[in-house]
mmCIF file of C-alpha atoms in Angstrom:
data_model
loop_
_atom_site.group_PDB
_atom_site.id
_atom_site.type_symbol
_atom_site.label_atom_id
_atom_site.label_comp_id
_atom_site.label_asym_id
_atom_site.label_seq_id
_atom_site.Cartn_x
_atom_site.Cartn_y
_atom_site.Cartn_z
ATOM 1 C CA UNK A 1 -5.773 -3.216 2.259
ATOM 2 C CA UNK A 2 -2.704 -5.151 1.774
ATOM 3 C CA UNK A 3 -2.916 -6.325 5.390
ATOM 4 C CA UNK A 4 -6.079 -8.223 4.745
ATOM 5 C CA UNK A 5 -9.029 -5.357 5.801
ATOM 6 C CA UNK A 6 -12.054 -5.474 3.409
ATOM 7 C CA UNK A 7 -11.971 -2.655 0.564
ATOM 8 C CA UNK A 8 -14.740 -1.138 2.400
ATOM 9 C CA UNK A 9 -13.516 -0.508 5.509
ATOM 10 C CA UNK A 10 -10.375 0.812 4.194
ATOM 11 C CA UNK A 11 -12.460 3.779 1.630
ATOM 12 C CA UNK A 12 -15.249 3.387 4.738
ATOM 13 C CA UNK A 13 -18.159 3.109 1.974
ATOM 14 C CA UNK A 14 -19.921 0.342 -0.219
ATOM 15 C CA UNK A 15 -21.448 0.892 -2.988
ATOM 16 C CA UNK A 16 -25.015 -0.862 -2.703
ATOM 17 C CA UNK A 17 -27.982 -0.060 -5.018
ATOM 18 C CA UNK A 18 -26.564 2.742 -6.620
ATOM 19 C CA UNK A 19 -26.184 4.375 -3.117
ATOM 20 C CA UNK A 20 -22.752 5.208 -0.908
ATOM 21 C CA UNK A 21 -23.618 3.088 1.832
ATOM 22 C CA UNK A 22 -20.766 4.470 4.944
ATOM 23 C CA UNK A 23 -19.277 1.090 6.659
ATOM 24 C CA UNK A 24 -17.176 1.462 9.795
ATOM 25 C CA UNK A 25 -14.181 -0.943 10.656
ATOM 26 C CA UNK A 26 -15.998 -4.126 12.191
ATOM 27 C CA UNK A 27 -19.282 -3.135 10.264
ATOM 28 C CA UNK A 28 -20.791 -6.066 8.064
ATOM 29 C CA UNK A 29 -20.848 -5.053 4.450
ATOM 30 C CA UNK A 30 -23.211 -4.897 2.508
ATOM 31 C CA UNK A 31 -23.066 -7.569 -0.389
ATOM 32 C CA UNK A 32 -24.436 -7.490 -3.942
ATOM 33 C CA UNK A 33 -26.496 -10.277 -3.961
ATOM 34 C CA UNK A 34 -28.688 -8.666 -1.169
ATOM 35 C CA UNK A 35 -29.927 -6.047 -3.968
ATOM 36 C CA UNK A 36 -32.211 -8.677 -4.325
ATOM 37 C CA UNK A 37 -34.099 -8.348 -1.634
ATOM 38 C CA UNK A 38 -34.379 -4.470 -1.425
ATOM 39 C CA UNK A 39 -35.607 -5.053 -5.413
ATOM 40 C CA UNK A 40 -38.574 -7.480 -4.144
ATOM 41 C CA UNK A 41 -39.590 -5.171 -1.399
ATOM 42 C CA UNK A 42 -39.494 -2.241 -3.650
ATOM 43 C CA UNK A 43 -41.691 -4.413 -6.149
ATOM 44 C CA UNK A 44 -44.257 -3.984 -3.350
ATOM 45 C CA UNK A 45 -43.573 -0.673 -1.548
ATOM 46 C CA UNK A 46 -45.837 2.088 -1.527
ATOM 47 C CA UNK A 47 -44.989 5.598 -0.373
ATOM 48 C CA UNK A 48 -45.720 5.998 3.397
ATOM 49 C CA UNK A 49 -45.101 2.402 4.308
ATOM 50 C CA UNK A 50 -43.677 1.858 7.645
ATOM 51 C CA UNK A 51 -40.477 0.016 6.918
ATOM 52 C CA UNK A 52 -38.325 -1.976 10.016
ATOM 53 C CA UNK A 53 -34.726 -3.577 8.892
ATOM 54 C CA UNK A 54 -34.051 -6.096 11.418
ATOM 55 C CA UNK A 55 -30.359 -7.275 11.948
ATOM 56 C CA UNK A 56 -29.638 -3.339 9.874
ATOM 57 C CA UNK A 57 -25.726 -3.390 9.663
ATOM 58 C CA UNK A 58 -24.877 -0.748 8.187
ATOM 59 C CA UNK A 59 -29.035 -0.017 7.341
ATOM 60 C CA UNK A 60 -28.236 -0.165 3.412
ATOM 61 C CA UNK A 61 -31.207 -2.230 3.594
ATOM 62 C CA UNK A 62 -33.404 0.093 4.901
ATOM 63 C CA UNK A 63 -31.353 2.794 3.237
ATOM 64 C CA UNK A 64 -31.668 1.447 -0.420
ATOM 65 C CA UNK A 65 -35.577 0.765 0.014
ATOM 66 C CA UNK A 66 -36.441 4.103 1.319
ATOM 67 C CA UNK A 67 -34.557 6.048 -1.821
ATOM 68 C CA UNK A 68 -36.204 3.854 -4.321
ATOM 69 C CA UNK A 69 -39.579 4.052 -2.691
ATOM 70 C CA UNK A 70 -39.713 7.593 -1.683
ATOM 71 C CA UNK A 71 -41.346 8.663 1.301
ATOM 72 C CA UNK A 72 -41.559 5.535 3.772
ATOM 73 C CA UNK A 73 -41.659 5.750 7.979
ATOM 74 C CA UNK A 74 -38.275 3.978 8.396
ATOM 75 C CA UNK A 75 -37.011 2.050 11.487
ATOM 76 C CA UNK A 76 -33.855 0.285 11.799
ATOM 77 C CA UNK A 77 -32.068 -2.237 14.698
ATOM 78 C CA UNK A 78 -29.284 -3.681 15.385
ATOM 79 C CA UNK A 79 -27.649 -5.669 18.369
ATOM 80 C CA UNK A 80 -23.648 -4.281 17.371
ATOM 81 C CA UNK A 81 -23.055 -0.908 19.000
ATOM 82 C CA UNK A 82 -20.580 -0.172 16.180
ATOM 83 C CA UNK A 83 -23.556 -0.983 13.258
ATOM 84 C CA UNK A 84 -26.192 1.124 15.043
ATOM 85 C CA UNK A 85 -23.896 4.105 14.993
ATOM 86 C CA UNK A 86 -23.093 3.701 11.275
ATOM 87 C CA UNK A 87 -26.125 2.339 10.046
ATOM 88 C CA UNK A 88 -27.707 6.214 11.779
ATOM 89 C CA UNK A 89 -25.486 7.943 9.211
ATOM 90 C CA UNK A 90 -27.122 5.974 6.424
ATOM 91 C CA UNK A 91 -30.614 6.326 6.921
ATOM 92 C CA UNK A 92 -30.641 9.824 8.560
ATOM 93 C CA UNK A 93 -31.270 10.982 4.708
ATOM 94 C CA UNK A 94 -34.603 9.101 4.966
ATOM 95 C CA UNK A 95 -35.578 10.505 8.709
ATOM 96 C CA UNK A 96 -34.974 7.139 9.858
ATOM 97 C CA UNK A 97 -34.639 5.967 13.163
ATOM 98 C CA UNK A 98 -32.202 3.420 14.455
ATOM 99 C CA UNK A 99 -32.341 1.234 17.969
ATOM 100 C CA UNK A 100 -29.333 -0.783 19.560
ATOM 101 C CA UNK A 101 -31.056 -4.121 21.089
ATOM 102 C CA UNK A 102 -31.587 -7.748 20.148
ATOM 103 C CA UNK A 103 -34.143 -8.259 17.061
ATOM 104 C CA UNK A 104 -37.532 -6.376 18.039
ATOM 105 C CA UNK A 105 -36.770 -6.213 21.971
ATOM 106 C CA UNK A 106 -35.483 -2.241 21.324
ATOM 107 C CA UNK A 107 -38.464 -1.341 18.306
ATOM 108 C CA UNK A 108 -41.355 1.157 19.803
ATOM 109 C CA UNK A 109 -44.366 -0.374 21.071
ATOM 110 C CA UNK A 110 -46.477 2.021 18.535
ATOM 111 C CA UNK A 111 -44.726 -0.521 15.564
ATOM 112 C CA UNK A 112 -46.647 -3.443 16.900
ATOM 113 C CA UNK A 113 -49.435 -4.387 13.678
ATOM 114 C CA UNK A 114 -48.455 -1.842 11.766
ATOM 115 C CA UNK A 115 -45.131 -2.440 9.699
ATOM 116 C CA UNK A 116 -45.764 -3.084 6.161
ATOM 117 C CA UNK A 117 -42.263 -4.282 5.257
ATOM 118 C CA UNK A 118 -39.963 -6.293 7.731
ATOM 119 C CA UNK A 119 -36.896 -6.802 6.071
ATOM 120 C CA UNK A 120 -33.859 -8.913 7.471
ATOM 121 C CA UNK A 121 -30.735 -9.693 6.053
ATOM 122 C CA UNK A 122 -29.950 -12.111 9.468
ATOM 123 C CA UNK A 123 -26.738 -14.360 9.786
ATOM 124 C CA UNK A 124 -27.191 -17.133 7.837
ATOM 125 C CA UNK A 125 -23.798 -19.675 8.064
ATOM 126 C CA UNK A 126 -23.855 -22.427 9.139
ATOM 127 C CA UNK A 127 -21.969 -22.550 12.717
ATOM 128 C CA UNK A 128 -19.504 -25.270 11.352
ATOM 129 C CA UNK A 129 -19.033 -23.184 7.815
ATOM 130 C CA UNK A 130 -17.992 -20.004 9.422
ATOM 131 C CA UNK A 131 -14.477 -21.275 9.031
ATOM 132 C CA UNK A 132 -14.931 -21.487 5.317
ATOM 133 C CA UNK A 133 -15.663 -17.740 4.654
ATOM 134 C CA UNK A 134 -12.767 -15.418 2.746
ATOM 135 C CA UNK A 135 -10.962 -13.889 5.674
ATOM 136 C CA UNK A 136 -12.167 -10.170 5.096
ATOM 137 C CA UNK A 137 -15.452 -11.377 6.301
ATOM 138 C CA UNK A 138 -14.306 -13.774 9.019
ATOM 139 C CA UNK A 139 -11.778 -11.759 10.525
ATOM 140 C CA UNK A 140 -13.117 -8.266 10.160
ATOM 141 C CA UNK A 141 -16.454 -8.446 10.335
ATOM 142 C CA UNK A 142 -18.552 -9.208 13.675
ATOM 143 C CA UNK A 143 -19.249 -12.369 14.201
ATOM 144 C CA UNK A 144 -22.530 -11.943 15.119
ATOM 145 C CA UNK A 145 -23.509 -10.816 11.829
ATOM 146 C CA UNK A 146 -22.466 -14.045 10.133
ATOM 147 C CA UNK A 147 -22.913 -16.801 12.603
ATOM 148 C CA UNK A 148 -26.624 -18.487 12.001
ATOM 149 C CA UNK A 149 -26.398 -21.714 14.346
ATOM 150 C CA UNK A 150 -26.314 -25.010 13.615
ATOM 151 C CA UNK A 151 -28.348 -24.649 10.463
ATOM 152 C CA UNK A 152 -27.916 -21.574 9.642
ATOM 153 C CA UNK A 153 -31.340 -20.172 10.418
ATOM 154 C CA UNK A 154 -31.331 -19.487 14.351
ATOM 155 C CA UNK A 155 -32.010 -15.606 14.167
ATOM 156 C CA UNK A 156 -34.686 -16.425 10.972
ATOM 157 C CA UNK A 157 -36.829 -18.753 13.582
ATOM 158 C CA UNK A 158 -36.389 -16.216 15.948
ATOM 159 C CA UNK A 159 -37.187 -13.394 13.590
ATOM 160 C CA UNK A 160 -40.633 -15.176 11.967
ATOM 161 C CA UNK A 161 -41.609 -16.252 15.363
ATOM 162 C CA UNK A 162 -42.659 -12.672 16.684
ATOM 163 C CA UNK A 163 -43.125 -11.342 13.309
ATOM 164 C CA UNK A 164 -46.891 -11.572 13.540
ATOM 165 C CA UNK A 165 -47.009 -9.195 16.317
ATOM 166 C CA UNK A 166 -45.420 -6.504 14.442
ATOM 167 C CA UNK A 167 -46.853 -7.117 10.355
ATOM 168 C CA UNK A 168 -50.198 -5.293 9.516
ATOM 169 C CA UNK A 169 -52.403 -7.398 7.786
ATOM 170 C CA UNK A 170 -50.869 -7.552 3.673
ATOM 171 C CA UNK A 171 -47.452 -7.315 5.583
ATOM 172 C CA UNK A 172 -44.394 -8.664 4.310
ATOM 173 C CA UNK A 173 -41.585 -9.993 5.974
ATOM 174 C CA UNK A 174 -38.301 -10.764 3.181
ATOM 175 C CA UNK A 175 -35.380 -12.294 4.655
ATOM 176 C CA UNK A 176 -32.122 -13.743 2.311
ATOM 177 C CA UNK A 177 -30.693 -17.161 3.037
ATOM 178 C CA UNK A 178 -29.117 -19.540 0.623
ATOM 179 C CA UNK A 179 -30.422 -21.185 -2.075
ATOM 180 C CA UNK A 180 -30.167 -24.777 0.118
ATOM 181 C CA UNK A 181 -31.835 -23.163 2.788
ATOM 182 C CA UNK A 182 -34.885 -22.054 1.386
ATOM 183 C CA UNK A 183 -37.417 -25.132 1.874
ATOM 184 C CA UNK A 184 -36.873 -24.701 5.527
ATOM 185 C CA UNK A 185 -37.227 -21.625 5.548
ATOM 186 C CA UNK A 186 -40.297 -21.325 3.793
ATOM 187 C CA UNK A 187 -41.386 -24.225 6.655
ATOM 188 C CA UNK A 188 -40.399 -21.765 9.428
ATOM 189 C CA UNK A 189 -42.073 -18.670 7.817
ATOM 190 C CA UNK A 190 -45.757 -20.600 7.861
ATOM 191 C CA UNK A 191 -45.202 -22.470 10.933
ATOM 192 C CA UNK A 192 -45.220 -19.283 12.327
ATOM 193 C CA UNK A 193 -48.858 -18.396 10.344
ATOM 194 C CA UNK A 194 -47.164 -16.638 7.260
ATOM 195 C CA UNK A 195 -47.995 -16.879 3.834
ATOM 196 C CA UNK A 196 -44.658 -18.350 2.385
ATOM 197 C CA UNK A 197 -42.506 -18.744 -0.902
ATOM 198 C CA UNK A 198 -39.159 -18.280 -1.941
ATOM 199 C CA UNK A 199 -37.882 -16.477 -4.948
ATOM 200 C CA UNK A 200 -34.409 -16.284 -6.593
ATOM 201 C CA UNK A 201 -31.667 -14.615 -8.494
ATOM 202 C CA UNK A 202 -29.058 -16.335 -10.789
ATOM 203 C CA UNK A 203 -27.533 -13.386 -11.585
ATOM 204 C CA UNK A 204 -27.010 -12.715 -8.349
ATOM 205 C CA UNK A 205 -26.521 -16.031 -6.513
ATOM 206 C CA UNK A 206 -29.446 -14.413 -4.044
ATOM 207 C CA UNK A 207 -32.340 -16.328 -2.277
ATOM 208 C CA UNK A 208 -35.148 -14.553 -0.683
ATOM 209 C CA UNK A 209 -37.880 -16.032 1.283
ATOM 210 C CA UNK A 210 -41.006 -13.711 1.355
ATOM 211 C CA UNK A 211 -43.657 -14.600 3.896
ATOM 212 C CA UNK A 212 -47.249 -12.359 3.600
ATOM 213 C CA UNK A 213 -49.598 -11.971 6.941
ATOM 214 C CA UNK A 214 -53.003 -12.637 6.474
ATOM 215 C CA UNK A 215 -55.368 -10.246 6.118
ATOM 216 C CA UNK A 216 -57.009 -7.119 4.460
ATOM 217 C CA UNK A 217 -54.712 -5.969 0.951
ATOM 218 C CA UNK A 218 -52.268 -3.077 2.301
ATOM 219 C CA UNK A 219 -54.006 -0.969 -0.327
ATOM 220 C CA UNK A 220 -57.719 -1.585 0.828
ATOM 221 C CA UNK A 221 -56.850 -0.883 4.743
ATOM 222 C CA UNK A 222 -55.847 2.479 3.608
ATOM 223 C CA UNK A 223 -58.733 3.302 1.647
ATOM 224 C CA UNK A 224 -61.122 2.588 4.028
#
């Protein structure tokens, strides 16, 4: 610790909504503020949903949702070898599965219409801010879990671009950025034919944008 490592990667857990999430040297951790989101997609789960956490981590996204809901058909990705391997430890509590690959490329065919909840906790600094972060994250975590482009919102175009093909109709897709960010982001998410707002957290310093796919309430489709 004195050397500079993260807390977390030193005890090689987090503690994230009320859970031990395991985090591996190099592994992003999981921060407080992201409680947020799992809070607003619990709001909304229902047992049985079919959960994906894009951009997993360590999956204490996935992870968190699936003990608060339940029972939900949980899939998790991640393009870091080093994640994917930790973030399987974390969900295999939930039966979970976990793919290594970029975004949706490595997700099962079968997922396409039929995920209820797409959450995303993608990079979201600014290219030119990266040098601005506390050194436990910059130095010790994998840059490709912090680094969001120019703007900040690279992998969340890329992310609401294709997430049509994969929402059921009443699907959700939550994804955090910062507070500054959200307008845009809300512009992305319906650009790309979602149902858009953003919702925040002083407590927590958290922004989530929440974007909705057209089409038949989740709750209706099943009772059909």
């Amino acid at each position: 610790r004195a050397s500079g490592l993260p807390l977390e990667h030193v005890v090689g857990w987090a503690a994230f909504c009320g859970l031990r999430i395991a985090v591996d040297p190099g592994v992003f951790v999981p921060r407080r503020r992201s409680e947020f989101l799992v809070r607003q997609a619990a709001a909304v789960a229902r047992p049985g949903d079919v959960v994906v956490d894009l951009c997993c981590g360590s999956g204490a996204l996935g992870a968190a949702l699936a003990a608060a809901v339940g029972r939900v058909e949980l899939h998790a990705a991640d393009i870091d070898p080093a994640s994917v391997r930790c973030a399987r430890r974390n969900v295999a509590s939930a039966g979970g599965r976990v793919y290594e690959g970029d975004l949706y490329a490595p997700l099962p065919a079968a997922l396409r219409g039929r995920v209820d909840l797409l959450l995303a906790n993608a990079p979201y600094v600014p290219t030119g801010a990266i040098g601005l972060l506390p050194a436990e994250a910059r130095l010790h975590e994998a840059a490709a879990a912090l680094d969001g482009g120019a703007d900040g919102l690279d992998v969340h175009r890329r992310v609401a671009a294709d997430a049509a093909q994969w929402l059921a109709p009443g699907g959700r897709l939550l994804i955090e950025v910062g507070e500054r960010q959200a307008l845009q982001a809300v512009g992305i998410f319906e650009r790309s034919g979602l149902l858009a707002r953003a919702v925040g957290c002083d407590e927590l310093d958290a922004t989530v944008v929440i974007g909705t796919m057209p089409g038949a309430d989740r709750a209706t489709r099943r009772h059909r």
